[in-house]
Amino acid sequence: YACANCGTSFPELEPRVFSFNSPYGACPDCGGLGTTKEVNGALLLADPSLSILEGAIIPWGEPGGHLRRSVIPGLATAYEFDPATPWRDLPSEAQRAILDGSGRMRIKFPYKTGKMTGSYEDKWEGVVANVERRYRETTSEHVREQLEQYMSSQTCAACDGSRLGPFARSVRIGGRPISQVVDQSIGDVLGFMETVRVKGEKLPRGVKAAPGDPLPAQVAGPILKEVRERLGFLKNVGLEYLSLSRSADTLSGGESQRIRLATQIGSRLVGVLYILDEPSIGLHQRDNHRLLETLESLRDLGNSVLVVEHDEDTIRAADHVVDLGPGAGRAGGEVVAQGTVDSIAAEPRSITGAYLRGEREIATPGDRRPVDPDKRLVLRGASEHNLQDVDASFPLSCFIAVTGVSGSGKSTLVNETLYRALSRHFYRSRIVPGRHSRIDGIELVDKVIEVDQSPIGRTPRSNPATYTGLFTPVRQMFANLPEAQIRGYPAGRFSFNVKGGRCESCQGDGLVKIEMHFLPDVYVPCDVCRGRRYNRETLEVYYKGKNIADVLEMTVDEALEFFDAVPQIKRRLQTLSDVGLGYIHLGQSATTLSGGEAQRIKLSAELSKQATGRTMYILDEPTTGLHFEDVRILLDVLHRLVDRGNTVVVIEHNLQVVKTADWIIDLGPEGGDGGGRIVVEGTPEEVAQDVESYTGKFLAPLLSVARAG
């Protein structure tokens, strides 16, 4: 194809032309990534109180050689500054020239070679251009990795982040290119697709047709029908706020699962067993009923749907419930009850049943902590993603819940903006926070900690005892035993991480890795130490009839009784028990712990530290994967942190958590472009009375609050 006017030729329009994964469709400048790596000037600078001679410019370090003898004196003379002056006090023109170069201006650089001295004139390329050139020209991966620490991803200037080449960006349907369509939310794309016409099709009354001629019915009709149906499925599982161009690695586990669910609904298979692990994760109560309707439609097609869930609405909607327990770990593993919801509620041994029949509950606080107007952290002008210049107030020494429908901007506000900004302030983090103008009251906080559900370690060597610091006093106690003293064993002898006391066959892992090449690696018990981690000599030292390997095999509750007379060890064990982890083993591999267990181990470690009372803890949906009883225990822990004067901020959909908060920041009212503003903030009772708040609508019955209208 070629344009009759300018002669520009186009390739034949095939699906691959519109795919950034194909060389035919990808933007030639960024290779279909939508971003390019560019040097970020802010990442080149260390402490601004340092001079360039002291290492203010990180790639230079403390400059010597050619830099110190020639480059710096030449720049200092040309731009009239003292190289010993702190970076922040240098003239802005000098700062710009050092980083960005001298442009057309030629600078006289002195030199000394042996006994010869003189000068030469040349343009100065600048630190930024120097790093970019070295990155572009090097063939060393090591050098490339070093230089990447000064770079950040920037939107590709050629394709403006669309990832597509110029031909794909030129084709339009309904007046819009494909890049514009996929950047919209699923809800908006569905609305647009309803306006696209095919020949002979009548649009619903009130729907205005998109610009352009109707599409040929024979070709476009079936495709348009399929697109509308699939977009409808995605909307029905609560994902209308996502854009079609959203990167898969930015999706939560719940979002990914619901996308796969929508795909299965579209396939309309029959006689299939679907297994879903907590599909309600990340869903607001408003969207939960639509998910349940989707699951019921799968069932009604003739399929079986098996769901692992803690959500009360999902449990009550089930045709058949299987309740496992009665406890966790060794105290569980039995089918306590199965049948209808009523039969589960009637089972006296079932903890789930106790909550379903109202015998147990998560209590609403009688008195909430007072909010001091002079003790607030205020994030001003937050405008990343869909946030609309938000000013969010976080009262300190309170338990704060950030709520809102999926996609309303909660994670952007708290994780991407507040947490990153505080991390940069306290720890000089290199991660760039979301756009905002400033944070007021930051001097009232001395550190920020994100307690997430990521693993406490990624190898069998990591375990609760090592993570919490509990293992250090245990090893020291074994080293102080008479038998260890006679043998000259130091505390390090009882560590499975160093040579001496560990089994060298497995190097203290207790497991041996077998590489399966095209399959995941398999770990099997070491055939020398039989999984005990230590050599025979180390295991001959006993305390109260137990050696170090026996201690690692104990559960927290067993160890609490065993070390009852050792206060330093007992205190750390007590915090693990207090967060509901009495059933886990001290030496249990980190790879076998659930996300909720890992999170509570981190909280336990925080509880055992000396409190400053000025820490802000941030948790993103901490009740994911937790039973009603586990939620109650977790809330006790979080409120203990607040009672010490700390501030706890949780992003949460679980109303049992939200109702116990001292302060709620409710974002919305919708997801995507329809959200990004604060609908209401205040106490749970105040939020429940707000007629615009979806959270308030579902919170009101729990608090017995009347709503206007």
XYZ file of C-alpha atoms in Angstrom:
709
model
C 0.000 0.000 0.000
C 1.202 3.513 -0.778
C -0.161 7.020 -0.318
C -1.177 8.526 -3.658
C -0.110 12.006 -2.536
C 3.273 11.563 -0.822
C 4.254 8.089 -1.989
C 4.815 6.742 1.551
C 4.391 2.977 1.453
C 2.662 0.901 4.130
C 3.028 -2.821 4.775
C -0.012 -5.038 4.436
C -2.131 -4.605 7.564
C -1.817 -7.880 9.469
C -2.308 -8.554 13.212
C 1.470 -8.662 13.727
C 1.746 -5.002 12.635
C -0.244 -4.108 15.792
C 1.858 -6.295 18.144
C 4.812 -4.779 19.997
C 6.115 -8.335 20.499
C 6.672 -8.638 16.764
C 9.559 -6.945 14.931
C 6.985 -5.897 12.324
C 4.964 -3.917 14.877
C 7.467 -2.855 17.547
C 8.725 0.705 17.779
C 12.218 0.673 16.224
C 13.598 3.088 18.841
C 12.659 1.202 22.026
C 12.208 -2.297 20.580
C 8.602 -2.465 21.738
C 9.338 -1.757 25.415
C 7.762 1.698 25.470
C 10.641 2.949 27.611
C 14.295 3.772 27.148
C 17.019 3.938 29.770
C 18.279 7.461 30.335
C 20.673 8.908 32.872
C 18.856 10.532 35.792
C 20.804 13.531 37.072
C 19.446 13.069 40.606
C 20.957 9.564 40.782
C 24.415 10.926 39.935
C 24.560 13.016 43.102
C 25.495 11.873 46.592
C 25.132 14.117 49.652
C 24.683 17.740 48.421
C 26.657 18.936 51.452
C 29.794 17.400 49.909
C 31.991 19.206 47.411
C 32.923 17.608 44.084
C 36.398 17.005 45.544
C 34.787 15.074 48.419
C 32.659 12.850 46.181
C 29.430 14.792 45.535
C 29.285 13.261 42.032
C 29.012 9.508 42.537
C 30.613 8.329 39.234
C 33.648 10.495 40.013
C 33.952 9.410 43.642
C 36.800 11.357 45.244
C 38.337 12.483 41.955
C 42.006 11.998 41.200
C 44.295 11.869 38.174
C 43.042 13.609 35.033
C 39.792 14.734 36.679
C 41.551 16.473 39.575
C 44.456 17.930 37.582
C 42.638 19.034 34.433
C 38.840 18.718 34.199
C 37.852 20.207 37.561
C 40.320 23.158 37.433
C 39.185 23.949 33.878
C 35.492 23.926 34.824
C 36.174 25.897 38.015
C 37.969 28.634 36.079
C 35.367 28.803 33.311
C 32.368 28.979 35.649
C 34.085 30.812 38.525
C 33.590 28.461 41.460
C 35.744 26.915 44.165
C 35.917 23.082 43.803
C 35.914 22.798 47.613
C 32.466 24.457 47.819
C 29.580 22.099 48.767
C 27.550 21.073 45.724
C 24.345 22.710 46.969
C 26.148 26.080 47.235
C 27.575 26.050 43.691
C 26.054 28.492 41.170
C 23.222 26.861 39.226
C 25.057 27.553 35.944
C 28.084 25.614 37.222
C 25.912 22.695 38.371
C 24.192 22.574 34.980
C 27.491 22.694 33.067
C 29.100 19.936 35.159
C 26.139 17.605 34.604
C 24.882 18.592 31.143
C 28.027 19.911 29.450
C 29.247 23.262 28.180
C 27.256 23.232 24.942
C 29.050 25.237 22.254
C 31.359 26.912 24.754
C 34.980 25.741 24.608
C 36.800 25.464 27.920
C 40.528 25.817 28.562
C 41.736 22.716 30.432
C 45.250 22.747 31.995
C 47.482 19.702 31.675
C 50.852 18.500 32.908
C 52.859 15.752 31.217
C 56.173 15.066 32.866
C 57.923 18.440 32.999
C 55.652 19.940 30.351
C 52.670 22.068 31.311
C 50.133 23.808 29.144
C 46.463 23.915 28.279
C 44.081 22.859 25.555
C 40.585 24.000 24.566
C 37.665 21.656 24.116
C 33.947 21.357 24.764
C 32.916 19.610 27.990
C 30.427 16.789 27.325
C 29.025 16.664 30.882
C 28.706 13.815 33.370
C 25.278 12.779 32.014
C 26.475 12.485 28.407
C 29.670 10.763 29.574
C 27.724 8.041 31.391
C 25.346 7.624 28.427
C 28.262 7.297 25.980
C 30.079 4.736 28.119
C 26.864 2.754 28.530
C 26.274 2.804 24.784
C 29.837 1.900 23.772
C 30.847 -0.679 26.387
C 30.846 -4.399 25.619
C 31.245 -5.351 29.290
C 28.107 -6.501 31.121
C 29.774 -5.612 34.436
C 30.364 -2.000 33.349
C 26.834 -1.837 31.941
C 25.348 -2.978 35.278
C 27.434 -0.409 37.161
C 26.264 2.421 34.915
C 22.604 1.348 35.112
C 22.479 2.456 38.755
C 22.562 6.044 37.448
C 19.757 5.460 34.946
C 15.994 5.306 35.125
C 13.362 4.265 32.635
C 11.880 7.103 30.608
C 8.954 7.031 28.208
C 10.175 6.448 24.654
C 10.082 9.773 22.804
C 9.446 8.151 19.417
C 6.322 6.135 20.260
C 5.306 8.084 23.399
C 5.194 4.820 25.355
C 2.782 3.044 22.999
C 5.493 0.476 22.062
C 4.228 0.416 18.462
C 5.827 1.501 15.215
C 4.616 4.451 13.122
C 2.390 2.374 10.809
C 0.339 0.848 13.642
C -0.052 4.273 15.250
C -1.451 5.679 12.001
C -4.412 3.283 11.690
C -7.661 4.458 13.305
C -11.024 2.933 14.118
C -13.712 5.327 15.282
C -11.151 8.105 15.087
C -8.789 6.464 17.597
C -5.451 4.652 17.104
C -4.954 1.314 18.878
C -2.454 2.895 21.315
C -5.105 5.328 22.587
C -7.685 2.559 22.978
C -5.477 0.183 25.006
C -4.342 2.990 27.331
C -7.933 3.539 28.478
C -9.584 1.627 31.293
C -11.504 -1.528 30.409
C -14.750 0.234 31.318
C -13.981 3.108 28.932
C -12.911 0.759 26.123
C -16.162 -1.182 26.513
C -18.097 2.080 26.224
C -16.123 3.020 23.103
C -16.637 -0.385 21.476
C -20.387 0.021 21.947
C -20.190 3.114 19.698
C -18.245 1.417 16.877
C -20.651 0.467 14.073
C -20.697 -2.322 11.546
C -22.801 -2.055 8.418
C -26.438 -2.831 9.083
C -26.107 -2.628 12.890
C -28.397 -0.362 14.893
C -26.879 1.138 18.004
C -28.895 1.285 21.255
C -30.965 4.411 21.781
C -28.921 7.277 23.178
C -25.576 5.842 22.005
C -23.759 8.189 19.638
C -21.832 6.449 16.863
C -18.052 6.823 16.732
C -16.653 8.914 13.852
C -15.860 7.196 10.575
C -17.610 4.868 8.170
C -19.294 1.680 9.434
C -17.020 -1.383 9.335
C -17.769 -4.278 6.941
C -20.151 -6.633 8.756
C -18.713 -9.897 7.438
C -15.195 -9.140 8.718
C -15.715 -6.861 11.716
C -19.036 -8.184 13.056
C -17.803 -11.427 14.735
C -14.604 -9.745 15.962
C -16.445 -6.800 17.513
C -18.924 -9.161 19.200
C -16.028 -11.164 20.720
C -14.240 -8.009 21.902
C -17.384 -6.655 23.589
C -18.049 -9.985 25.320
C -14.509 -10.328 26.658
C -14.469 -6.738 27.908
C -17.801 -7.447 29.603
C -16.335 -10.508 31.349
C -13.402 -8.433 32.636
C -15.824 -5.804 33.927
C -17.961 -8.431 35.644
C -15.009 -9.751 37.654
C -14.278 -6.234 38.946
C -11.421 -5.227 36.662
C -12.984 -2.328 34.737
C -10.424 0.087 36.262
C -7.420 -1.661 34.628
C -6.075 -0.452 31.298
C -5.515 -2.998 28.545
C -1.891 -1.854 28.262
C -1.166 -2.488 31.956
C 2.071 -4.445 32.387
C 1.508 -7.969 33.737
C 4.232 -7.617 36.375
C 2.319 -4.724 37.998
C -0.833 -6.801 38.536
C -1.617 -8.203 41.960
C -2.136 -11.940 42.385
C -5.890 -11.422 42.691
C -6.043 -9.331 39.511
C -4.067 -11.918 37.526
C -6.341 -14.674 38.763
C -9.493 -12.774 37.803
C -8.104 -12.102 34.309
C -7.577 -15.845 33.863
C -11.094 -16.378 35.190
C -12.525 -13.986 32.578
C -10.632 -15.923 29.894
C -12.243 -19.163 31.034
C -15.717 -17.629 31.032
C -15.134 -16.551 27.446
C -14.200 -20.098 26.440
C -17.651 -21.360 27.629
C -16.282 -24.824 28.430
C -18.519 -27.402 30.145
C -17.632 -30.181 32.589
C -14.498 -28.473 33.923
C -13.304 -28.334 37.543
C -12.113 -24.785 38.283
C -9.912 -24.273 41.360
C -9.475 -20.706 42.630
C -7.319 -19.583 45.545
C -8.931 -16.577 47.244
C -10.395 -14.844 44.177
C -11.791 -12.063 46.391
C -8.275 -10.740 47.150
C -8.104 -7.029 46.378
C -11.849 -6.666 45.811
C -13.998 -4.049 47.478
C -17.304 -5.259 48.914
C -19.098 -3.430 46.098
C -17.382 -5.625 43.509
C -17.554 -8.877 45.451
C -21.135 -9.712 44.462
C -20.262 -9.410 40.770
C -17.438 -11.905 41.248
C -19.830 -14.299 42.987
C -22.313 -13.949 40.117
C -19.500 -14.817 37.692
C -18.572 -17.939 39.667
C -22.215 -18.960 39.821
C -22.520 -18.528 36.033
C -19.554 -20.890 35.589
C -21.344 -23.399 37.807
C -24.611 -22.964 35.929
C -22.862 -23.786 32.636
C -22.243 -27.277 34.028
C -18.852 -26.824 35.689
C -17.627 -27.383 39.256
C -16.029 -24.452 41.074
C -13.744 -25.140 44.040
C -12.721 -22.024 45.963
C -10.237 -21.655 48.830
C -11.626 -18.642 50.701
C -11.861 -16.765 53.986
C -14.368 -14.186 52.731
C -17.669 -14.516 54.611
C -19.870 -13.573 51.620
C -18.212 -16.250 49.474
C -18.593 -18.889 52.195
C -22.282 -18.080 52.636
C -22.846 -18.231 48.841
C -21.330 -21.730 48.544
C -23.462 -24.829 47.907
C -21.088 -27.007 49.927
C -18.448 -25.984 52.489
C -15.482 -28.050 53.724
C -13.998 -26.649 56.958
C -10.468 -27.756 57.921
C -8.916 -27.475 61.350
C -9.622 -27.218 64.162
C -6.329 -25.327 64.576
C -3.261 -24.638 62.447
C -0.106 -26.678 61.876
C -0.022 -29.870 63.954
C -3.323 -28.848 65.543
C -5.053 -28.928 62.160
C -5.298 -31.174 59.150
C -8.749 -32.588 59.932
C -12.081 -32.073 58.222
C -13.947 -30.499 61.143
C -17.234 -30.145 59.278
C -18.657 -30.216 55.779
C -22.017 -29.542 54.231
C -24.194 -26.458 54.029
C -23.296 -23.176 55.701
C -25.847 -23.939 58.427
C -24.188 -27.269 59.211
C -20.785 -25.567 59.516
C -22.264 -22.932 61.827
C -23.778 -25.677 63.998
C -20.461 -27.540 64.502
C -19.148 -26.687 68.000
C -15.515 -27.596 67.149
C -15.399 -25.264 64.131
C -13.823 -21.842 64.682
C -15.269 -20.813 61.314
C -18.680 -21.909 62.557
C -18.289 -19.837 65.714
C -17.822 -16.702 63.597
C -20.653 -17.618 61.212
C -23.146 -18.057 64.063
C -21.960 -14.878 65.801
C -20.502 -16.588 68.858
C -17.115 -15.074 68.095
C -16.544 -11.704 66.468
C -13.999 -8.974 65.875
C -15.173 -6.331 68.289
C -15.722 -2.701 67.338
C -13.697 -0.446 69.694
C -15.806 1.302 72.296
C -13.503 4.322 72.346
C -11.288 5.322 69.445
C -7.961 7.064 69.924
C -8.294 10.855 69.793
C -6.864 12.594 66.734
C -4.429 15.400 67.593
C -4.710 18.087 64.860
C -1.120 19.191 65.610
C 0.315 15.686 65.111
C -0.330 14.880 61.468
C 1.654 13.854 58.444
C 0.121 15.600 55.425
C 0.960 14.443 51.906
C 0.193 17.340 49.576
C -0.414 17.484 45.840
C -0.264 13.735 45.137
C -0.924 13.377 41.411
C 0.683 10.123 40.246
C -1.388 7.920 37.907
C -5.061 8.727 38.527
C -4.589 10.749 41.748
C -6.121 14.190 41.297
C -3.877 16.571 43.258
C -4.774 14.838 46.525
C -3.965 16.258 49.976
C -4.087 13.307 52.396
C -3.848 13.760 56.164
C -2.417 10.908 58.275
C -2.963 11.547 62.018
C 0.000 10.162 63.972
C -0.164 7.614 66.800
C -3.342 6.241 65.198
C -4.518 3.176 63.294
C -5.368 4.427 59.785
C -7.254 2.493 57.092
C -7.009 3.591 53.456
C -10.068 2.288 51.616
C -11.827 2.559 48.273
C -12.967 0.435 45.356
C -10.362 -1.427 43.299
C -8.315 0.973 41.181
C -9.260 4.086 43.141
C -5.595 4.978 43.817
C -4.919 3.467 47.255
C -1.627 1.749 46.390
C -0.490 4.756 44.356
C -1.129 7.098 47.283
C 0.370 4.962 50.048
C 2.961 2.650 48.467
C 4.170 4.578 45.438
C 4.025 8.080 46.899
C 3.978 8.213 50.722
C 6.237 5.215 51.428
C 8.722 6.000 48.664
C 8.928 9.668 49.653
C 9.562 8.779 53.307
C 12.110 6.110 52.291
C 13.968 8.660 50.200
C 13.937 11.117 53.127
C 15.055 8.672 55.838
C 17.161 6.147 53.922
C 18.163 8.040 50.752
C 16.343 5.442 48.671
C 16.949 5.658 44.923
C 13.360 4.681 44.081
C 11.563 7.729 42.711
C 8.293 8.492 44.575
C 5.050 9.371 42.821
C 4.427 13.006 41.937
C 3.597 15.223 44.922
C 4.424 18.740 46.061
C 5.598 18.176 49.650
C 5.047 16.367 52.954
C 4.234 18.397 56.072
C 5.003 17.047 59.544
C 7.798 14.710 58.435
C 9.865 15.814 61.445
C 7.329 14.059 63.712
C 8.335 10.635 62.326
C 11.793 9.042 62.586
C 11.419 5.983 60.345
C 9.039 4.167 58.008
C 8.721 0.385 57.657
C 6.735 -1.507 55.045
C 5.565 -4.849 56.419
C 4.501 -6.845 53.384
C 3.786 -10.503 52.670
C 6.991 -11.142 50.723
C 9.080 -14.122 51.936
C 11.499 -13.621 54.847
C 14.018 -15.507 52.702
C 14.125 -17.375 49.424
C 16.222 -20.409 50.399
C 15.773 -23.256 52.934
C 18.550 -21.622 54.994
C 16.246 -18.797 56.126
C 13.851 -19.525 58.995
C 11.873 -17.760 61.755
C 14.635 -18.264 64.341
C 17.281 -16.499 62.251
C 14.978 -13.741 60.956
C 13.742 -12.650 64.389
C 17.211 -12.740 65.963
C 16.060 -15.503 68.317
C 18.784 -17.891 67.149
C 21.636 -15.684 68.409
C 20.858 -16.045 72.162
C 20.009 -19.739 71.628
C 23.456 -20.384 70.095
C 25.129 -18.359 72.845
C 23.326 -20.368 75.505
C 24.519 -23.667 73.967
C 28.084 -22.282 73.787
C 27.924 -21.534 77.547
C 27.011 -25.133 78.454
C 29.746 -27.089 80.334
C 30.160 -29.683 77.556
C 30.622 -26.935 74.943
C 33.115 -25.135 77.233
C 35.156 -28.325 77.689
C 35.277 -28.855 73.924
C 36.036 -25.201 73.226
C 32.949 -24.649 71.089
C 32.137 -20.940 70.488
C 28.627 -19.730 69.591
C 29.529 -19.964 65.901
C 29.860 -23.741 66.287
C 26.066 -23.908 66.632
C 25.397 -21.950 63.456
C 24.496 -23.909 60.333
C 25.775 -21.028 58.191
C 29.510 -21.369 58.980
C 32.050 -24.166 58.841
C 32.861 -26.039 62.013
C 29.612 -27.302 63.432
C 27.504 -27.709 60.330
C 27.203 -30.750 58.107
C 29.569 -30.088 55.211
C 27.771 -32.505 52.903
C 24.766 -30.144 52.661
C 26.617 -27.083 54.046
C 24.066 -26.711 56.829
C 20.960 -26.676 54.641
C 19.705 -30.059 55.812
C 18.616 -30.453 52.210
C 20.431 -31.156 48.972
C 19.323 -29.454 45.771
C 18.802 -31.637 42.728
C 18.742 -29.651 39.507
C 15.979 -30.824 37.186
C 17.128 -28.691 34.229
C 13.826 -27.906 32.475
C 11.794 -28.367 35.682
C 11.989 -26.552 39.041
C 14.815 -27.655 41.352
C 13.951 -30.374 43.877
C 15.232 -30.400 47.482
C 15.740 -33.773 49.243
C 16.975 -34.461 52.828
C 20.757 -34.770 53.155
C 21.693 -38.460 53.454
C 24.643 -37.666 55.789
C 22.962 -35.585 58.518
C 19.436 -36.768 57.594
C 18.160 -33.215 57.548
C 19.620 -32.266 60.951
C 22.004 -29.637 59.478
C 24.841 -30.309 61.976
C 27.690 -32.802 62.285
C 27.737 -35.541 64.925
C 30.098 -33.731 67.346
C 27.940 -30.605 67.519
C 24.823 -32.665 68.203
C 26.509 -34.225 71.282
C 25.967 -31.001 73.275
C 22.626 -31.154 75.134
C 20.510 -28.714 77.124
C 17.711 -30.347 79.151
C 18.054 -33.438 76.957
C 17.800 -31.558 73.641
C 20.532 -30.645 71.154
C 20.544 -27.650 68.805
C 18.814 -29.590 66.000
C 16.049 -30.680 68.401
C 15.483 -27.034 69.334
C 15.057 -26.051 65.675
C 12.466 -28.818 65.304
C 10.356 -27.400 68.158
C 7.251 -25.341 67.550
C 7.156 -21.855 69.039
C 4.768 -22.968 71.798
C 6.948 -25.993 72.650
C 10.054 -23.788 72.759
C 8.224 -21.250 74.946
C 7.739 -23.922 77.587
C 11.248 -25.353 77.079
C 13.018 -21.981 77.518
C 10.714 -20.737 80.283
C 13.729 -20.019 82.535
C 15.697 -18.047 79.907
C 14.112 -14.534 79.762
C 16.061 -13.266 76.739
C 14.884 -16.189 74.596
C 11.413 -16.395 76.125
C 10.675 -12.737 75.314
C 11.252 -13.243 71.575
C 9.304 -16.500 71.558
C 6.411 -14.793 73.325
C 6.093 -12.200 70.549
C 5.913 -14.996 67.940
C 3.209 -16.703 69.986
C 1.341 -13.411 70.457
C 1.011 -12.942 66.693
C -0.625 -16.366 66.383
C 2.403 -18.337 65.193
C 2.734 -20.754 68.080
C 2.381 -23.684 65.679
C 5.311 -22.959 63.318
C 8.720 -24.595 63.826
C 11.710 -22.457 64.788
C 13.781 -23.946 61.965
C 10.968 -24.093 59.422
C 12.207 -23.174 55.961
C 11.179 -19.709 54.797
C 10.104 -21.211 51.481
C 7.298 -23.161 53.209
C 5.767 -20.157 54.992
C 2.656 -18.489 53.603
C 2.561 -14.768 52.877
C 0.466 -14.139 55.986
C 2.890 -16.113 58.179
C 5.880 -14.218 56.748
C 4.144 -10.919 57.466
C 3.409 -11.851 61.069
C 7.022 -12.973 61.601
C 8.101 -9.497 60.459
C 5.608 -7.923 62.871
C 6.955 -10.129 65.651
C 10.479 -8.883 64.936
C 9.194 -5.291 65.158
C 7.418 -5.958 68.455
C 10.594 -7.347 70.002
C 12.584 -4.186 69.164
C 13.014 -1.234 71.488
C 10.113 1.093 70.669
C 10.741 4.723 69.690
C 7.050 5.578 69.353
C 7.724 7.563 66.159
C 7.638 4.805 63.534
C 5.144 4.600 60.669
C 4.234 1.054 59.629
C 2.663 0.525 56.201
C 0.798 -2.676 55.302
C -0.924 -3.450 51.994
C -3.946 -5.725 52.519
C -2.449 -7.537 55.531
C -5.490 -9.810 55.945
C -4.901 -11.549 52.591
C -5.010 -15.287 53.231
C -6.123 -14.928 56.858
C -9.031 -16.620 58.632
C -11.400 -14.606 60.860
C -9.445 -15.729 63.941
C -6.093 -14.836 62.359
C -7.476 -11.386 61.486
C -8.443 -10.872 65.129
C -4.925 -11.824 66.278
C -3.308 -9.597 63.636
C -5.444 -6.638 64.711
C -4.363 -7.151 68.322
C -0.720 -6.940 67.182
C -1.261 -3.832 65.050
C -3.108 -2.044 67.839
C -0.265 -2.922 70.235
C 2.132 -1.134 67.886
C -0.152 1.922 67.916
C -0.444 1.789 71.717
C 3.333 2.298 71.816
C 2.854 5.629 70.040
C 3.543 4.392 66.504
C 1.371 4.966 63.435
C -0.039 2.058 61.430
C -1.378 2.640 57.894
C -3.190 -0.263 56.208
C -4.647 -0.476 52.710
C -7.636 -2.719 53.281
C -10.961 -3.953 51.907
C -11.806 -6.166 54.887
C -14.514 -4.263 56.768
C -13.732 -6.148 59.980
C -10.368 -4.358 59.939
C -11.719 -1.032 58.698
C -14.289 -0.791 61.486
C -11.513 -0.938 64.140
C -9.557 1.992 62.630
C -9.197 5.355 64.342
C -9.186 7.170 60.997
C -10.269 6.253 57.460
C -9.137 7.814 54.172
C -11.653 6.676 51.542
C -10.604 7.131 47.906
C -12.837 6.978 44.862
C -15.613 7.170 44.158
C -14.845 4.813 41.238
C -11.718 3.104 39.916
C -9.390 4.382 37.190
C -10.186 7.830 35.817
C -13.367 7.913 37.906
C -11.345 7.765 41.122
C -8.206 9.361 42.462
C -9.783 11.778 44.919
C -10.635 11.594 48.607
C -14.365 10.952 48.944
C -14.333 11.275 52.725
C -11.883 11.054 55.615
C -12.671 10.739 59.278
C -13.674 8.189 61.894
C -15.498 5.019 60.758
C -18.764 6.504 62.040
C -18.243 9.663 59.958
C -17.386 7.639 56.845
C -20.438 5.413 57.345
C -22.684 8.491 57.215
C -21.259 9.786 53.910
C -23.729 9.054 51.105
C -21.069 9.230 48.353
C -18.855 6.578 49.934
C -19.236 2.963 48.806
C -17.146 1.954 51.816
C -19.518 3.874 54.077
C -22.511 2.072 52.548
C -21.160 -1.357 53.537
C -19.646 -0.133 56.814
C -22.870 1.382 58.166
C -24.626 -1.940 58.995
C -21.570 -3.130 60.950
C -21.585 0.043 63.045
C -25.385 0.380 63.199
C -25.059 3.881 61.733
C -27.964 5.512 59.889
C -27.121 7.029 56.486
C -28.798 10.077 54.993
C -30.826 9.436 51.848
